[in-house]
Tab-separated table of C-alpha atoms in Angstrom:
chain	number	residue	atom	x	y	z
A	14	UNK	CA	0.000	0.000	0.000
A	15	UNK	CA	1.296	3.405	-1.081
A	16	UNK	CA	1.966	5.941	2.385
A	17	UNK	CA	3.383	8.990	2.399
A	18	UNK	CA	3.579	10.836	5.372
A	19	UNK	CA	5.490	14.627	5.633
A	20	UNK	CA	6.485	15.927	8.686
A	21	UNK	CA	8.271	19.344	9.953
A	22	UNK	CA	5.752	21.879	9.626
A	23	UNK	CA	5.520	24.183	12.457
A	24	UNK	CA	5.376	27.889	13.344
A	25	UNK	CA	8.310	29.663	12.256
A	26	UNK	CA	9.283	33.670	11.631
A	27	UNK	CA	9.158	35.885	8.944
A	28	UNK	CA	12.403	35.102	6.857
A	29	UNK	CA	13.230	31.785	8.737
A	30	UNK	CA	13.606	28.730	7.480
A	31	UNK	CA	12.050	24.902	7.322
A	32	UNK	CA	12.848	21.684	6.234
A	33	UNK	CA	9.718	19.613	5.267
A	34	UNK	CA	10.335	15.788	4.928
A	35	UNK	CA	7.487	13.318	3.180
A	36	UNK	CA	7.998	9.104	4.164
A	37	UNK	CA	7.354	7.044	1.171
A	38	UNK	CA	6.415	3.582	1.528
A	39	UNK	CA	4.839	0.986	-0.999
A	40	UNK	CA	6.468	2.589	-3.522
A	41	UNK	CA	10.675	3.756	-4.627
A	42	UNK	CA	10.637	8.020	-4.696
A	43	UNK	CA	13.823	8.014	-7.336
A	44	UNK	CA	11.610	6.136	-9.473
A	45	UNK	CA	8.672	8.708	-9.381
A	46	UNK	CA	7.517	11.948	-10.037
A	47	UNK	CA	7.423	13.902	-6.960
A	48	UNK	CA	5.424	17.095	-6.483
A	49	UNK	CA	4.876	19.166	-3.301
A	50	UNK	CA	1.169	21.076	-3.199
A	51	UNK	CA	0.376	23.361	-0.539
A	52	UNK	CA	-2.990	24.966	0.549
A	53	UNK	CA	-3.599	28.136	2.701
A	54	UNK	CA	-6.009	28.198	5.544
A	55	UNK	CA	-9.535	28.157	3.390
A	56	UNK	CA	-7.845	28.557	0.334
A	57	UNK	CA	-7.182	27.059	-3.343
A	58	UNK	CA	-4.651	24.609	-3.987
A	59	UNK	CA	-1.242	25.830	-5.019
A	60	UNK	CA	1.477	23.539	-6.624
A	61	UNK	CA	4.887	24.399	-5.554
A	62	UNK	CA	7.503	22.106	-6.817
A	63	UNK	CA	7.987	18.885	-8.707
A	64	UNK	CA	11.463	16.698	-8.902
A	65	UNK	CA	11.179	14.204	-11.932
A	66	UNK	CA	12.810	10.962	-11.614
A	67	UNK	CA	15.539	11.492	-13.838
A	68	UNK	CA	16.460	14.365	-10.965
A	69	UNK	CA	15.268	17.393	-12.685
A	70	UNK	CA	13.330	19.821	-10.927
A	71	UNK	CA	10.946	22.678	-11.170
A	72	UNK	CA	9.195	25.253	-9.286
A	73	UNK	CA	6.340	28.011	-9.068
A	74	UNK	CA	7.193	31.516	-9.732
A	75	UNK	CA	5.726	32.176	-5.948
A	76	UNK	CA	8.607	30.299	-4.540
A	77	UNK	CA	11.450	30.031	-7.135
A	78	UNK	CA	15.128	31.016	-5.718
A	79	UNK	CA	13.184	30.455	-2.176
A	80	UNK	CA	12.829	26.431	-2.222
A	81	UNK	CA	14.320	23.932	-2.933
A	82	UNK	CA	13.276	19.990	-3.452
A	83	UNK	CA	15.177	17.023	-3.099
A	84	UNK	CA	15.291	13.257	-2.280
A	85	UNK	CA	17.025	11.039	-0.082
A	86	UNK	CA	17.157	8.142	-1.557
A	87	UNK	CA	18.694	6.111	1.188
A	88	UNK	CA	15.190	6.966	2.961
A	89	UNK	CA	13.202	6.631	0.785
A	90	UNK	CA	12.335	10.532	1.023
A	91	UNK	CA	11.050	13.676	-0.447
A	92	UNK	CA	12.299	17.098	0.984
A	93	UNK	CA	11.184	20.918	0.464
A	94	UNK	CA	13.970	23.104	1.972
A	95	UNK	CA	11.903	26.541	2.573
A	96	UNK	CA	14.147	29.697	3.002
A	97	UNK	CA	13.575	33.164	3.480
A	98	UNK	CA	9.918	32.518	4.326
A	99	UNK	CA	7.440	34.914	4.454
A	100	UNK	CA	3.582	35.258	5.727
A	101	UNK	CA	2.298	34.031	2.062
A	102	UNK	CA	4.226	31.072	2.236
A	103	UNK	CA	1.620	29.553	5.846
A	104	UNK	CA	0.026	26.492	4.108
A	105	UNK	CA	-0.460	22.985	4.271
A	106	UNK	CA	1.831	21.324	2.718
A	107	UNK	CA	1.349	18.249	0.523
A	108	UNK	CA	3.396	15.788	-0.669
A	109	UNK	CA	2.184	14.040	-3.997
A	110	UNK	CA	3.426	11.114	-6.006
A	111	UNK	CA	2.466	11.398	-9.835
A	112	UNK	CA	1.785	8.567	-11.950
A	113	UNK	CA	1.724	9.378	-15.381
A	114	UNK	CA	1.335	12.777	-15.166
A	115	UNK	CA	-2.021	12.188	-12.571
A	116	UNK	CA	-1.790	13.557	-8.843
A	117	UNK	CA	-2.506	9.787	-7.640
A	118	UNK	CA	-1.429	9.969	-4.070
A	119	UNK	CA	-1.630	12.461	-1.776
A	120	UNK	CA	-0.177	13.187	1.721
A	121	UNK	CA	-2.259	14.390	4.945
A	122	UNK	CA	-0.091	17.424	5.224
A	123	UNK	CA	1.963	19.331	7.105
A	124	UNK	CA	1.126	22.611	8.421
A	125	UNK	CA	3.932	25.690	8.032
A	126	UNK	CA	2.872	28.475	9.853
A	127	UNK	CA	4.900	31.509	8.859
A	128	UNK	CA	4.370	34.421	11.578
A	129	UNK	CA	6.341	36.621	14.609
B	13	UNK	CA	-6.117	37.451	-15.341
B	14	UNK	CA	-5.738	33.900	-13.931
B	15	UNK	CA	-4.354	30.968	-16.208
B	16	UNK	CA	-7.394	28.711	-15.455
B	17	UNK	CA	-11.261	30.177	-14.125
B	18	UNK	CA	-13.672	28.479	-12.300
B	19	UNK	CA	-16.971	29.288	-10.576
B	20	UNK	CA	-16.547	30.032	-6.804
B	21	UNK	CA	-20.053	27.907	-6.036
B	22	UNK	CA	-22.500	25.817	-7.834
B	23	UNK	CA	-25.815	24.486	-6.049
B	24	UNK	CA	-27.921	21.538	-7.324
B	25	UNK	CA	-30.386	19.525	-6.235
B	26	UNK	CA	-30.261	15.541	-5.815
B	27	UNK	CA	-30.769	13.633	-9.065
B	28	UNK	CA	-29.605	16.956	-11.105
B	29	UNK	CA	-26.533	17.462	-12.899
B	30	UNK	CA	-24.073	19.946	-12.240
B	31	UNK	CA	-21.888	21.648	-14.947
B	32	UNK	CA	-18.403	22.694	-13.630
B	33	UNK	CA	-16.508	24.801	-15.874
B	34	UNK	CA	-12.273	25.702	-15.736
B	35	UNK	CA	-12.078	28.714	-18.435
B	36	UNK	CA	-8.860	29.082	-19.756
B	37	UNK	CA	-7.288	32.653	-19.772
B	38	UNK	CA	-7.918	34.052	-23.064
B	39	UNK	CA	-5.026	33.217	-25.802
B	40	UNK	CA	-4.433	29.653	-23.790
B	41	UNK	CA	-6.107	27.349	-26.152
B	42	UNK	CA	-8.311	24.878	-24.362
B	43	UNK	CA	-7.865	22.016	-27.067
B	44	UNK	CA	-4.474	21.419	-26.626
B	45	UNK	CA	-4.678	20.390	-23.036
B	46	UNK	CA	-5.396	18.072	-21.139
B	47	UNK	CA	-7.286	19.444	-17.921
B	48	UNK	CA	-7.143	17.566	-14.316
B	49	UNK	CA	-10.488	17.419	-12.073
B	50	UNK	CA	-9.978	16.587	-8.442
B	51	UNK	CA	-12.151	16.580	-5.797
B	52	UNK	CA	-11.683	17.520	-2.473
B	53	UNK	CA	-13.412	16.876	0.976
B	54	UNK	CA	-13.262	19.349	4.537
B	55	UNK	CA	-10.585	17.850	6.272
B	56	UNK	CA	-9.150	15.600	3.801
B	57	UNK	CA	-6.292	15.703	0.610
B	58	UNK	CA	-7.774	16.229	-2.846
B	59	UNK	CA	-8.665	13.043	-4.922
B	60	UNK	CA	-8.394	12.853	-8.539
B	61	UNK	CA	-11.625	12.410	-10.076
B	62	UNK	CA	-10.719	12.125	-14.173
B	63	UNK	CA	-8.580	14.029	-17.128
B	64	UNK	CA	-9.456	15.423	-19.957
B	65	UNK	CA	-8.315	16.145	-23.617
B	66	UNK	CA	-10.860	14.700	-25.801
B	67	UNK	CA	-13.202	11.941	-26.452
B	68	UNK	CA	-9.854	9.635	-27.295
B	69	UNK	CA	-7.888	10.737	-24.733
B	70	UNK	CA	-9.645	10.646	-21.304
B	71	UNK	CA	-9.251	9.041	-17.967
B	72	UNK	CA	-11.265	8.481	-15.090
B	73	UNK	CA	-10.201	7.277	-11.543
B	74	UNK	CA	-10.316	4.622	-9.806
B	75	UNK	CA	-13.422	4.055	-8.025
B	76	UNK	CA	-14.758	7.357	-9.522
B	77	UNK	CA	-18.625	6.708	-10.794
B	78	UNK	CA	-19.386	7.013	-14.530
B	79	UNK	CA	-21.662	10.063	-13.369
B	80	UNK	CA	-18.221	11.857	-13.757
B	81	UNK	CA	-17.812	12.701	-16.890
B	82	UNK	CA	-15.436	15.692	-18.864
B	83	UNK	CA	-15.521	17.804	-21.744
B	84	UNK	CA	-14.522	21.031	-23.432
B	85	UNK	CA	-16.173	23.961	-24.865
B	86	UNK	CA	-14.060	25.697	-27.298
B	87	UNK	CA	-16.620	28.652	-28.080
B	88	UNK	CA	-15.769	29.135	-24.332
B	89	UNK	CA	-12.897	28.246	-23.876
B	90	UNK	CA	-13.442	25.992	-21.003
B	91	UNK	CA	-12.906	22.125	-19.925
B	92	UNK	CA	-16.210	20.609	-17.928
B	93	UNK	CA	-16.555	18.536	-15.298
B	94	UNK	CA	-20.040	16.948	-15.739
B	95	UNK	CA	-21.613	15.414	-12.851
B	96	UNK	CA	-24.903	13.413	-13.230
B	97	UNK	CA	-27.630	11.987	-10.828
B	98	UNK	CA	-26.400	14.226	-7.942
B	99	UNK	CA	-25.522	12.542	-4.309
B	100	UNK	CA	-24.956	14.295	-1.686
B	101	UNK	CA	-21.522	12.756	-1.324
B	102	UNK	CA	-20.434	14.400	-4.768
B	103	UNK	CA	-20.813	17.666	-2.271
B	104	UNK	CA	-17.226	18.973	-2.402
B	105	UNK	CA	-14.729	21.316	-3.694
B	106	UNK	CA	-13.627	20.826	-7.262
B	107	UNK	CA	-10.155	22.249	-8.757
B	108	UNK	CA	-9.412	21.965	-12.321
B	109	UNK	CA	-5.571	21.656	-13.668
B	110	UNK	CA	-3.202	22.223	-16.346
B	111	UNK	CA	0.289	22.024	-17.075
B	112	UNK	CA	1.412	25.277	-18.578
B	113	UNK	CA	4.878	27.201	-18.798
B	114	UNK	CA	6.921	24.073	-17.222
B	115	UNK	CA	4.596	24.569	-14.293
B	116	UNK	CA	1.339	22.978	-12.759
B	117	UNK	CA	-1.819	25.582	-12.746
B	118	UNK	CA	-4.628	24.722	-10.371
B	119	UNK	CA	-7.799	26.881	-10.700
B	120	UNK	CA	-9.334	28.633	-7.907
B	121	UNK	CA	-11.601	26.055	-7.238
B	122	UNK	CA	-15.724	25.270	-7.189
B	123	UNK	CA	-17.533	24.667	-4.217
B	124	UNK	CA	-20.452	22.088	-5.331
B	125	UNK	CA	-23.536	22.269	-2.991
B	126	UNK	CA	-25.692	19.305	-3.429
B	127	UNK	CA	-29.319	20.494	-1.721
């Protein structure tokens, strides 16, 4: 059974800094494409960043230069280092596999509070 | 003006059918994409419900009813998400997608009220 399970949201300052991490299980990350999705408190959905399995990546214009997404292989895990955060940036993260191109599995979330 | 359009609410009665449009932004050409429904449920991650791009190239998902149903309108502009024989479990919010410019594009989203 596909699981994937993010962790290291939290409440953080303007212009801090966060290191979401999303568990795979049933499943090999380097072999998929990986996408985070966030959504703001009562909001739309947003995507924010995909990492293809050949390694290549690609962001929104909201966060470009700001994030960055990566793997660990040896975990079998998908990463979203967030830097210079800012009160736009509070959402609930979500960590989604893609299978062919379709958002198939989805995270619960992680919630990133950006505030002082 | 937003890549992708869609209704902030629709309401419909049981048994009707409910017609949720995703207008493209004007110069995007609707029939050379293929547009992403999901659904999504207060307190829970969106679900894909089907894709898109015509007749021969369409995809519903798994465990989603054949009352779900897309199309496009290209006088409008627009991919549909059709819904037939309302149930008052199809009440939900409903976000159309694209891939455009290297980059995912979710619309605002529709919030279906089944009553």
């Amino acid at each position: 059974e596909v699981q994937l399970v993010e962790s290291g949201g939290g409440l953080i300052q303007p212009g801090g800094s966060l290191r979401l991490s999303c568990a795979a299980s049933g499943f090999t990350v380097s072999s998929n494409h990986m996408n985070w999705v966030r959504q703001a408190p009562g909001k739309g959905l947003e995507w924010v960043s995909i990492l293809y399995g050949d390694g290549s990546t690609s962001y929104a214009d909201s966060v470009k230069g700001r994030f960055t997404i990566s793997r660990d292989n040896s975990k079998n895990t998908l990463c979203l280092q967030m830097n210079s955060l800012r009160a736009e940036d509070t959402a609930v993260y979500y960590c989604v596999r893609a299978v062919d191109y379709i958002f198939h599995n989805w995270g619960q979330g992680t919630l990133v509070t950006v505030s002082s | 003006q937003a890549v992708l359009t869609q209704p902030s609410s629709l309401s419909a009665s049981p048994g009707a059918s409910a017609s949720l449009t995703c207008t493209l932004r004007s110069g995007i050409n609707v029939g050379t994409y293929r547009i992403y429904w999901y659904q999504q449920k207060p307190g829970s991650p969106p679900q894909f419900v089907l894709r898109y791009k015509s007749d021969s190239d369409k995809q519903r998902g798994s465990g989603v009813p054949s009352r779900f149903s897309g199309s496009k309108d290209a006088s409008a502009n627009a991919g549909i998400l059709l819904i037939s024989g309302l149930q008052s479990e199809d009440e939900a919010d409903y976000y159309c997608m694209i891939w455009h410019s290297n980059a995912w594009v979710f619309g605002g989203g529709t919030k279906l009220t089944v009553l």
